[in-house]
């Protein structure tokens, strides 16, 4: 597979009487986008839009997915399986709007019928464009176009979930399609066909959450709850074969943007043919329901790694404690089969990083662990000039709910509600170091 990505740099975005891309400025007519979304809206009462730019003293709340706007010029359809048959992507030409995202914001219901279980309800996700938590995401550097959803009452979590996702994909593709007749600012080609036999073979095991509505991941349009670990060409991920539907743990979720621009995957590509041969992505489900299922998954992962003649394996997972067990079993199985394994993970450890058990689970073979920092550090968010998404935060459902004003300073003793603060795709600058 050979994929050419064509990048179109977005330098500014503004609302206008027409939708067009001109000299790096994206002009957006709200009514054009509402017409695109209208046929999809049965559980969504209305949508509106906001623009948030780097350097603004702005907070975004009720944040759900973040999408990479892209358009397949040749070789299939972007985000295959949602508005098309699930045809394999990863070849041809794909146009991407660079420096620009499409975000989704909605106050999803907390009632029991709109959650997979007592723990798996949609928690409020908070992102600041400035201040102490800005670097928890890469999106403080991008122009962010936020879709604001007003929900019809009385619909199910599945209905809300599906429509929000489809509208987000539809709008992001519509905007990216403006590039169809334009020359790109930069192009980049991706192929792993040529290898150097003197270099070690390395695979990425990418393990994603799937536990029901609001906590699912989609592969070619279908949730991965019964997925047997499978082999993906990395170009498939670059074209959007994996889409996020995970809104329950803001700290740990991996938005679609980071599946499409996966930092570990891109780093392996940069080293392909230089220090290693990148042999592919083994894609699987985390949060398997029992040790039997976890062991089965780990063994499938390593069977595929051995088939690819892997010398090394990077284990990366989405989610918290349950997922760590899955990941550690894969590491153990790899090492026992002569494949060197490493991983990156957030850790526990209290406010100063030294308290308690740092990981929910570990195995003796896990001797190359990279820390993405503690999720139990305390953070005080300052007052902000502007909030996009709502007037109040929605916190602490377990104790009856707490709804402080969203523009005021607030202190958190963990980073659970801070968007992507414990994300394990290696996008961030937060880390811990042994000394």
Short mmCIF file of C-alpha atoms in Angstrom, two decimals:
data_model
loop_
_atom_site.label_atom_id
_atom_site.label_comp_id
_atom_site.label_asym_id
_atom_site.label_seq_id
_atom_site.Cartn_x
_atom_site.Cartn_y
_atom_site.Cartn_z
CA UNK A 1 0.00 0.00 0.00
CA UNK A 2 1.17 3.49 -0.88
CA UNK A 3 -0.63 6.57 0.41
CA UNK A 4 -0.03 10.19 -0.47
CA UNK A 5 -1.24 12.76 2.05
CA UNK A 6 -1.74 16.30 0.78
CA UNK A 7 -1.76 19.00 3.47
CA UNK A 8 -3.60 22.32 3.26
CA UNK A 9 -2.54 24.72 5.99
CA UNK A 10 -5.36 26.61 7.68
CA UNK A 11 -4.12 29.96 8.98
CA UNK A 12 -7.48 31.41 10.01
CA UNK A 13 -11.18 30.55 10.15
CA UNK A 14 -14.17 32.89 10.17
CA UNK A 15 -17.92 32.82 9.57
CA UNK A 16 -19.04 34.18 6.22
CA UNK A 17 -21.93 34.32 3.72
CA UNK A 18 -20.30 31.48 1.75
CA UNK A 19 -18.16 28.44 2.50
CA UNK A 20 -14.77 28.48 0.78
CA UNK A 21 -11.04 28.04 1.31
CA UNK A 22 -8.92 30.89 0.02
CA UNK A 23 -5.25 31.68 0.71
CA UNK A 24 -5.24 29.53 3.83
CA UNK A 25 -8.37 31.17 5.29
CA UNK A 26 -11.41 28.95 5.76
CA UNK A 27 -14.69 30.86 5.38
CA UNK A 28 -17.73 29.03 6.77
CA UNK A 29 -21.41 29.66 6.17
CA UNK A 30 -23.30 28.12 9.10
CA UNK A 31 -26.39 27.50 6.99
CA UNK A 32 -24.41 25.40 4.50
CA UNK A 33 -23.32 23.08 7.30
CA UNK A 34 -26.78 22.89 8.83
CA UNK A 35 -28.18 21.79 5.46
CA UNK A 36 -25.55 19.05 5.25
CA UNK A 37 -26.43 17.80 8.74
CA UNK A 38 -30.24 18.15 8.51
CA UNK A 39 -30.99 14.69 6.99
CA UNK A 40 -29.13 13.05 9.88
CA UNK A 41 -30.95 14.87 12.68
CA UNK A 42 -33.66 12.78 14.31
CA UNK A 43 -32.41 12.75 17.92
CA UNK A 44 -30.58 16.06 17.62
CA UNK A 45 -32.87 19.09 17.98
CA UNK A 46 -30.44 21.67 16.61
CA UNK A 47 -26.78 22.37 16.02
CA UNK A 48 -24.69 25.52 16.18
CA UNK A 49 -21.02 26.31 15.75
CA UNK A 50 -18.20 28.19 17.44
CA UNK A 51 -14.61 28.92 16.42
CA UNK A 52 -11.78 28.80 18.96
CA UNK A 53 -8.30 29.95 18.01
CA UNK A 54 -4.81 29.51 19.52
CA UNK A 55 -3.91 32.12 22.10
CA UNK A 56 -7.50 32.76 23.18
CA UNK A 57 -8.32 32.67 26.87
CA UNK A 58 -11.05 30.12 26.17
CA UNK A 59 -12.31 26.92 27.80
CA UNK A 60 -14.17 24.19 25.90
CA UNK A 61 -16.45 21.89 27.93
CA UNK A 62 -18.73 18.88 27.38
CA UNK A 63 -16.09 17.94 24.80
CA UNK A 64 -16.64 14.64 22.98
CA UNK A 65 -14.71 13.63 19.86
CA UNK A 66 -12.17 15.64 17.87
CA UNK A 67 -11.90 14.87 14.15
CA UNK A 68 -9.28 15.38 11.47
CA UNK A 69 -11.03 16.98 8.47
CA UNK A 70 -9.91 15.01 5.41
CA UNK A 71 -11.14 14.07 1.97
CA UNK A 72 -10.15 11.05 -0.14
CA UNK A 73 -9.26 12.37 -3.56
CA UNK A 74 -8.34 8.91 -4.88
CA UNK A 75 -8.61 5.41 -3.42
CA UNK A 76 -11.88 5.18 -1.53
CA UNK A 77 -13.74 7.26 1.05
CA UNK A 78 -12.47 8.94 4.22
CA UNK A 79 -13.76 7.33 7.42
CA UNK A 80 -14.83 4.29 5.42
CA UNK A 81 -17.91 2.41 6.61
CA UNK A 82 -20.00 5.33 7.82
CA UNK A 83 -21.20 6.96 4.61
CA UNK A 84 -20.01 4.16 2.35
CA UNK A 85 -19.48 0.44 2.21
CA UNK A 86 -16.59 -0.59 4.51
CA UNK A 87 -14.02 -0.73 1.72
CA UNK A 88 -10.35 -0.93 2.67
CA UNK A 89 -8.53 2.41 2.60
CA UNK A 90 -4.86 3.34 2.90
CA UNK A 91 -3.97 3.86 -0.75
CA UNK A 92 -4.31 6.71 -3.22
CA UNK A 93 -4.46 10.39 -2.27
CA UNK A 94 -5.97 11.98 0.83
CA UNK A 95 -6.34 15.72 1.40
CA UNK A 96 -6.10 17.00 4.99
CA UNK A 97 -6.79 20.39 6.54
CA UNK A 98 -3.73 20.97 8.72
CA UNK A 99 -3.84 23.11 11.85
CA UNK A 100 -7.62 22.74 12.04
CA UNK A 101 -9.98 20.35 13.84
CA UNK A 102 -13.69 19.67 14.08
CA UNK A 103 -14.81 19.11 17.68
CA UNK A 104 -18.10 17.92 19.16
CA UNK A 105 -19.64 19.31 22.35
CA UNK A 106 -22.85 18.07 24.00
CA UNK A 107 -24.18 17.66 27.52
CA UNK A 108 -25.13 14.00 27.17
CA UNK A 109 -27.77 12.69 29.62
CA UNK A 110 -26.73 11.11 32.90
CA UNK A 111 -29.82 8.93 33.37
CA UNK A 112 -29.25 5.19 33.71
CA UNK A 113 -30.75 4.41 30.29
CA UNK A 114 -28.07 6.56 28.67
CA UNK A 115 -25.00 4.78 30.04
CA UNK A 116 -23.49 1.34 29.65
CA UNK A 117 -23.16 0.89 33.44
CA UNK A 118 -22.85 2.91 36.63
CA UNK A 119 -19.23 3.85 35.89
CA UNK A 120 -19.58 4.25 32.14
CA UNK A 121 -21.53 7.48 31.91
CA UNK A 122 -20.43 10.52 29.86
CA UNK A 123 -18.25 12.63 32.13
CA UNK A 124 -17.64 16.29 31.42
CA UNK A 125 -14.43 16.85 29.49
CA UNK A 126 -12.60 20.14 29.87
CA UNK A 127 -9.95 21.70 27.66
CA UNK A 128 -8.23 25.09 28.06
CA UNK A 129 -6.52 26.92 25.21
CA UNK A 130 -4.24 28.71 27.69
CA UNK A 131 -2.92 28.03 31.17
CA UNK A 132 -1.61 25.07 33.17
CA UNK A 133 -3.51 22.32 31.31
CA UNK A 134 -3.23 23.57 27.73
CA UNK A 135 -0.55 21.05 26.74
CA UNK A 136 -2.66 18.07 27.79
CA UNK A 137 -3.93 18.18 24.20
CA UNK A 138 -2.30 19.12 20.89
CA UNK A 139 -5.36 21.24 20.14
CA UNK A 140 -4.26 24.43 21.89
CA UNK A 141 -2.12 24.91 18.76
CA UNK A 142 -4.95 24.36 16.26
CA UNK A 143 -7.95 26.36 15.13
CA UNK A 144 -10.88 24.38 16.51
CA UNK A 145 -14.34 24.37 14.97
CA UNK A 146 -16.83 23.20 17.60
CA UNK A 147 -20.19 21.68 16.75
CA UNK A 148 -22.65 22.36 19.58
CA UNK A 149 -25.48 19.83 19.83
CA UNK A 150 -28.90 20.47 21.41
CA UNK A 151 -30.56 17.10 22.04
CA UNK A 152 -34.17 16.06 21.64
CA UNK A 153 -35.53 14.75 24.93
CA UNK A 154 -36.29 11.11 25.52
CA UNK A 155 -34.02 9.50 22.95
CA UNK A 156 -31.61 6.66 23.71
CA UNK A 157 -27.86 6.82 24.19
CA UNK A 158 -27.41 4.82 20.98
CA UNK A 159 -29.44 7.36 19.00
CA UNK A 160 -27.59 10.39 20.38
CA UNK A 161 -24.26 8.63 20.00
CA UNK A 162 -24.75 7.64 16.35
CA UNK A 163 -26.10 10.98 15.18
CA UNK A 164 -23.41 13.05 16.88
CA UNK A 165 -20.74 10.90 15.26
CA UNK A 166 -22.29 10.96 11.78
CA UNK A 167 -22.80 14.73 11.85
CA UNK A 168 -19.21 15.28 12.93
CA UNK A 169 -17.84 13.08 10.14
CA UNK A 170 -20.16 14.63 7.57
CA UNK A 171 -19.16 18.20 8.40
CA UNK A 172 -15.44 17.47 8.62
CA UNK A 173 -15.49 15.78 5.19
CA UNK A 174 -17.58 18.59 3.70
CA UNK A 175 -15.03 21.19 4.77
CA UNK A 176 -12.04 19.12 3.64
CA UNK A 177 -13.66 18.59 0.22
CA UNK A 178 -13.10 22.30 -0.47
CA UNK A 179 -9.53 21.30 -1.38
CA UNK A 180 -10.54 19.08 -4.35
CA UNK A 181 -9.25 21.44 -7.05
CA UNK A 182 -6.45 23.08 -5.04
CA UNK A 183 -2.69 22.63 -4.90
CA UNK A 184 -1.43 21.45 -1.48
CA UNK A 185 1.02 23.27 0.76
CA UNK A 186 2.91 20.02 1.35
CA UNK A 187 2.72 16.36 0.39
CA UNK A 188 3.94 13.26 2.22
CA UNK A 189 4.08 9.66 1.06
CA UNK A 190 3.65 6.61 3.28
CA UNK A 191 4.77 3.08 2.41
CA UNK A 192 6.37 0.23 4.34
CA UNK A 193 7.00 -1.94 1.29
CA UNK A 194 10.77 -1.44 1.22
CA UNK A 195 12.62 -2.96 4.18
CA UNK A 196 16.21 -3.41 5.30
CA UNK A 197 16.96 -6.94 6.48
CA UNK A 198 19.76 -5.67 8.73
CA UNK A 199 17.25 -3.71 10.85
CA UNK A 200 14.89 -5.07 13.53
CA UNK A 201 11.23 -5.56 12.69
CA UNK A 202 8.85 -3.64 14.97
CA UNK A 203 5.07 -3.71 15.33
CA UNK A 204 2.63 -1.48 17.18
CA UNK A 205 -0.12 -3.17 19.20
CA UNK A 206 -2.93 -0.62 19.47
CA UNK A 207 -5.61 -1.61 21.97
CA UNK A 208 -8.80 0.46 22.18
CA UNK A 209 -11.73 0.70 24.57
CA UNK A 210 -15.07 -0.91 23.75
CA UNK A 211 -17.64 -1.24 26.55
CA UNK A 212 -20.94 -0.05 25.11
CA UNK A 213 -22.60 3.24 24.14
CA UNK A 214 -20.39 6.27 24.89
CA UNK A 215 -17.38 3.97 25.38
CA UNK A 216 -16.93 2.26 22.02
CA UNK A 217 -14.38 2.32 19.22
CA UNK A 218 -15.32 1.72 15.59
CA UNK A 219 -13.38 -0.13 12.90
CA UNK A 220 -14.72 0.52 9.40
CA UNK A 221 -18.02 1.65 10.89
CA UNK A 222 -18.60 -1.24 13.33
CA UNK A 223 -17.86 -1.34 17.06
CA UNK A 224 -15.07 -3.70 18.07
CA UNK A 225 -16.71 -5.51 20.99
CA UNK A 226 -16.27 -8.96 19.41
CA UNK A 227 -13.11 -8.18 17.48
CA UNK A 228 -10.37 -10.81 17.31
CA UNK A 229 -6.98 -9.02 17.19
CA UNK A 230 -6.41 -8.14 13.57
CA UNK A 231 -3.66 -6.78 11.39
CA UNK A 232 -3.95 -3.28 9.95
CA UNK A 233 -1.66 -1.59 7.51
CA UNK A 234 -0.68 1.71 9.19
CA UNK A 235 -2.03 3.59 6.16
CA UNK A 236 -5.52 2.36 7.00
CA UNK A 237 -5.37 4.23 10.28
CA UNK A 238 -4.02 7.34 8.53
CA UNK A 239 -7.17 7.25 6.34
CA UNK A 240 -9.63 6.96 9.25
CA UNK A 241 -10.47 3.27 9.49
CA UNK A 242 -10.60 3.71 13.31
CA UNK A 243 -13.12 6.19 14.76
CA UNK A 244 -13.63 7.02 18.43
CA UNK A 245 -16.92 6.85 20.31
CA UNK A 246 -15.45 7.06 23.80
CA UNK A 247 -16.79 9.83 26.05
CA UNK A 248 -16.79 8.27 29.52
CA UNK A 249 -13.24 9.00 30.75
CA UNK A 250 -12.02 12.32 29.32
CA UNK A 251 -8.45 11.80 30.57
CA UNK A 252 -7.89 8.47 28.84
CA UNK A 253 -9.92 8.69 25.63
CA UNK A 254 -8.25 8.76 22.22
CA UNK A 255 -10.15 11.08 19.86
CA UNK A 256 -10.44 10.18 16.19
CA UNK A 257 -7.89 12.88 15.33
CA UNK A 258 -5.21 10.93 17.22
CA UNK A 259 -6.10 7.64 15.55
CA UNK A 260 -5.65 9.36 12.19
CA UNK A 261 -2.50 11.19 13.32
CA UNK A 262 -1.28 8.55 15.77
CA UNK A 263 1.98 9.86 17.28
CA UNK A 264 3.55 6.43 17.85
CA UNK A 265 2.58 5.24 14.38
CA UNK A 266 4.01 8.38 12.78
CA UNK A 267 7.23 8.06 14.77
CA UNK A 268 7.63 4.46 13.62
CA UNK A 269 7.08 5.66 10.05
CA UNK A 270 9.78 8.34 10.49
CA UNK A 271 12.22 5.62 11.59
CA UNK A 272 11.21 3.07 8.97
CA UNK A 273 14.23 2.03 6.93
CA UNK A 274 16.57 3.99 9.20
CA UNK A 275 16.57 2.30 12.60
CA UNK A 276 13.79 -0.27 12.15
CA UNK A 277 11.35 -1.90 9.77
CA UNK A 278 7.78 -0.91 10.64
CA UNK A 279 5.81 -4.08 9.97
CA UNK A 280 2.28 -2.98 10.82
CA UNK A 281 -0.38 -2.37 13.47
CA UNK A 282 -2.00 -5.17 15.47
CA UNK A 283 -5.38 -3.74 16.43
CA UNK A 284 -7.43 -5.16 19.29
CA UNK A 285 -9.96 -4.46 21.98
CA UNK A 286 -9.05 -3.55 25.55
CA UNK A 287 -11.27 -4.02 28.62
CA UNK A 288 -11.83 -7.69 27.83
CA UNK A 289 -14.39 -9.08 30.28
CA UNK A 290 -12.40 -11.90 31.93
CA UNK A 291 -8.88 -13.20 32.33
CA UNK A 292 -9.72 -15.96 29.85
CA UNK A 293 -10.63 -13.37 27.21
CA UNK A 294 -7.56 -11.28 28.05
CA UNK A 295 -5.23 -14.26 27.69
CA UNK A 296 -6.85 -15.18 24.39
CA UNK A 297 -6.36 -11.62 23.11
CA UNK A 298 -2.70 -11.48 24.21
CA UNK A 299 -1.91 -14.77 22.50
CA UNK A 300 -3.60 -13.66 19.29
CA UNK A 301 -1.54 -10.46 19.38
CA UNK A 302 1.74 -12.33 19.66
CA UNK A 303 0.74 -14.92 17.06
CA UNK A 304 0.37 -12.05 14.59
CA UNK A 305 3.62 -10.45 15.75
CA UNK A 306 5.49 -13.73 15.22
CA UNK A 307 3.91 -14.12 11.78
CA UNK A 308 5.35 -10.67 10.94
CA UNK A 309 8.76 -11.82 12.25
CA UNK A 310 8.73 -9.00 14.81
CA UNK A 311 11.81 -8.48 16.94
CA UNK A 312 10.21 -5.68 18.92
CA UNK A 313 6.72 -4.61 19.94
CA UNK A 314 5.28 -1.37 21.27
CA UNK A 315 2.23 -1.98 23.44
CA UNK A 316 -0.14 0.99 23.70
CA UNK A 317 -3.65 1.04 25.08
CA UNK A 318 -6.63 3.28 25.64
CA UNK A 319 -8.24 3.41 29.05
CA UNK A 320 -7.59 2.70 32.69
CA UNK A 321 -7.12 -0.24 35.04
CA UNK A 322 -8.91 -3.01 33.17
CA UNK A 323 -7.02 -2.14 30.00
CA UNK A 324 -3.67 -2.25 31.80
CA UNK A 325 -4.19 -5.95 32.54
CA UNK A 326 -4.77 -6.61 28.82
CA UNK A 327 -1.65 -4.68 27.91
CA UNK A 328 0.57 -6.32 30.49
CA UNK A 329 -0.48 -9.81 29.39
CA UNK A 330 0.51 -8.94 25.82
CA UNK A 331 3.89 -7.66 27.04
CA UNK A 332 4.44 -10.84 29.05
CA UNK A 333 3.45 -13.06 26.14
CA UNK A 334 5.76 -11.13 23.78
CA UNK A 335 8.79 -11.40 26.04
CA UNK A 336 8.17 -15.10 26.67
CA UNK A 337 8.21 -15.59 22.89
CA UNK A 338 11.47 -13.73 22.37
CA UNK A 339 9.97 -10.38 21.26
CA UNK A 340 11.21 -7.31 23.12
CA UNK A 341 8.28 -5.18 24.32
CA UNK A 342 7.92 -1.64 25.61
CA UNK A 343 4.94 0.50 26.57
CA UNK A 344 3.84 4.02 27.41
CA UNK A 345 1.28 4.57 30.16
CA UNK A 346 -0.03 7.16 32.56
CA UNK A 347 0.53 6.32 36.20
CA UNK A 348 -1.08 6.87 39.58
CA UNK A 349 1.10 8.05 42.43
CA UNK A 350 -0.49 10.94 44.27
CA UNK A 351 0.18 14.64 43.98
CA UNK A 352 3.97 14.29 43.86
CA UNK A 353 4.13 11.04 41.89
CA UNK A 354 5.58 8.86 44.65
CA UNK A 355 2.54 7.52 46.50
CA UNK A 356 0.93 4.11 46.31
CA UNK A 357 0.86 1.71 43.40
CA UNK A 358 1.85 3.46 40.19
CA UNK A 359 0.09 0.99 37.87
CA UNK A 360 -3.04 -1.12 38.33
CA UNK A 361 -1.19 -4.16 37.00
CA UNK A 362 2.35 -5.09 36.00
CA UNK A 363 4.35 -8.17 35.11
CA UNK A 364 8.05 -8.89 35.66
CA UNK A 365 8.64 -8.79 31.91
CA UNK A 366 7.49 -5.14 31.72
CA UNK A 367 10.96 -3.64 32.12
CA UNK A 368 10.77 -0.89 29.48
CA UNK A 369 7.93 1.35 30.63
CA UNK A 370 7.66 5.00 29.59
CA UNK A 371 5.62 7.19 31.94
CA UNK A 372 3.20 9.73 30.58
CA UNK A 373 2.89 11.33 34.02
CA UNK A 374 0.60 10.95 37.01
CA UNK A 375 -3.14 11.47 36.73
CA UNK A 376 -3.32 12.20 40.47
CA UNK A 377 -1.55 15.53 40.39
CA UNK A 378 -3.58 18.52 41.55
CA UNK A 379 -4.41 21.26 39.06
CA UNK A 380 -6.10 24.62 39.53
CA UNK A 381 -7.78 25.94 36.41
CA UNK A 382 -7.92 29.76 36.34
CA UNK A 383 -10.82 32.02 35.41
CA UNK A 384 -11.29 32.32 31.65
CA UNK A 385 -12.72 35.06 29.45
CA UNK A 386 -14.87 32.74 27.36
CA UNK A 387 -16.41 29.27 27.56
CA UNK A 388 -17.68 27.23 24.62
CA UNK A 389 -20.15 24.44 25.38
CA UNK A 390 -22.15 25.65 28.38
CA UNK A 391 -22.45 27.88 31.42
CA UNK A 392 -21.81 25.18 34.05
CA UNK A 393 -19.62 22.14 34.48
CA UNK A 394 -21.28 18.76 35.13
CA UNK A 395 -19.25 16.94 37.79
CA UNK A 396 -19.58 14.23 40.47
CA UNK A 397 -22.66 12.36 39.29
CA UNK A 398 -21.96 9.66 41.90
CA UNK A 399 -22.61 12.11 44.75
CA UNK A 400 -25.65 13.78 43.21
CA UNK A 401 -23.95 16.22 40.87
CA UNK A 402 -21.94 19.41 41.22
CA UNK A 403 -22.48 22.23 38.72
CA UNK A 404 -20.01 25.10 39.23
CA UNK A 405 -19.83 28.01 36.77
CA UNK A 406 -17.68 26.99 33.83
CA UNK A 407 -15.76 30.27 33.51
CA UNK A 408 -14.48 30.38 37.10
CA UNK A 409 -11.36 28.96 38.72
CA UNK A 410 -11.64 25.39 39.99
CA UNK A 411 -9.21 22.90 41.54
CA UNK A 412 -9.14 19.19 40.67
CA UNK A 413 -7.26 16.60 42.73
CA UNK A 414 -7.02 14.25 39.73
CA UNK A 415 -6.94 14.94 36.00
CA UNK A 416 -9.90 12.67 35.20
CA UNK A 417 -12.00 15.50 33.72
CA UNK A 418 -9.14 17.14 31.83
CA UNK A 419 -9.32 16.21 28.14
CA UNK A 420 -6.57 13.73 27.11
CA UNK A 421 -4.49 14.22 30.27
CA UNK A 422 -3.91 10.45 30.59
CA UNK A 423 -4.00 9.65 26.89
CA UNK A 424 -1.47 6.96 25.95
CA UNK A 425 -0.96 7.61 22.24
CA UNK A 426 2.19 9.66 23.06
CA UNK A 427 0.84 13.01 21.85
CA UNK A 428 1.62 14.99 25.01
CA UNK A 429 4.51 16.64 26.78
CA UNK A 430 3.65 15.41 30.27
CA UNK A 431 5.99 12.73 31.65
CA UNK A 432 7.58 11.40 34.82
CA UNK A 433 11.27 10.67 35.19
CA UNK A 434 13.11 8.43 37.61
CA UNK A 435 15.89 10.17 39.52
#
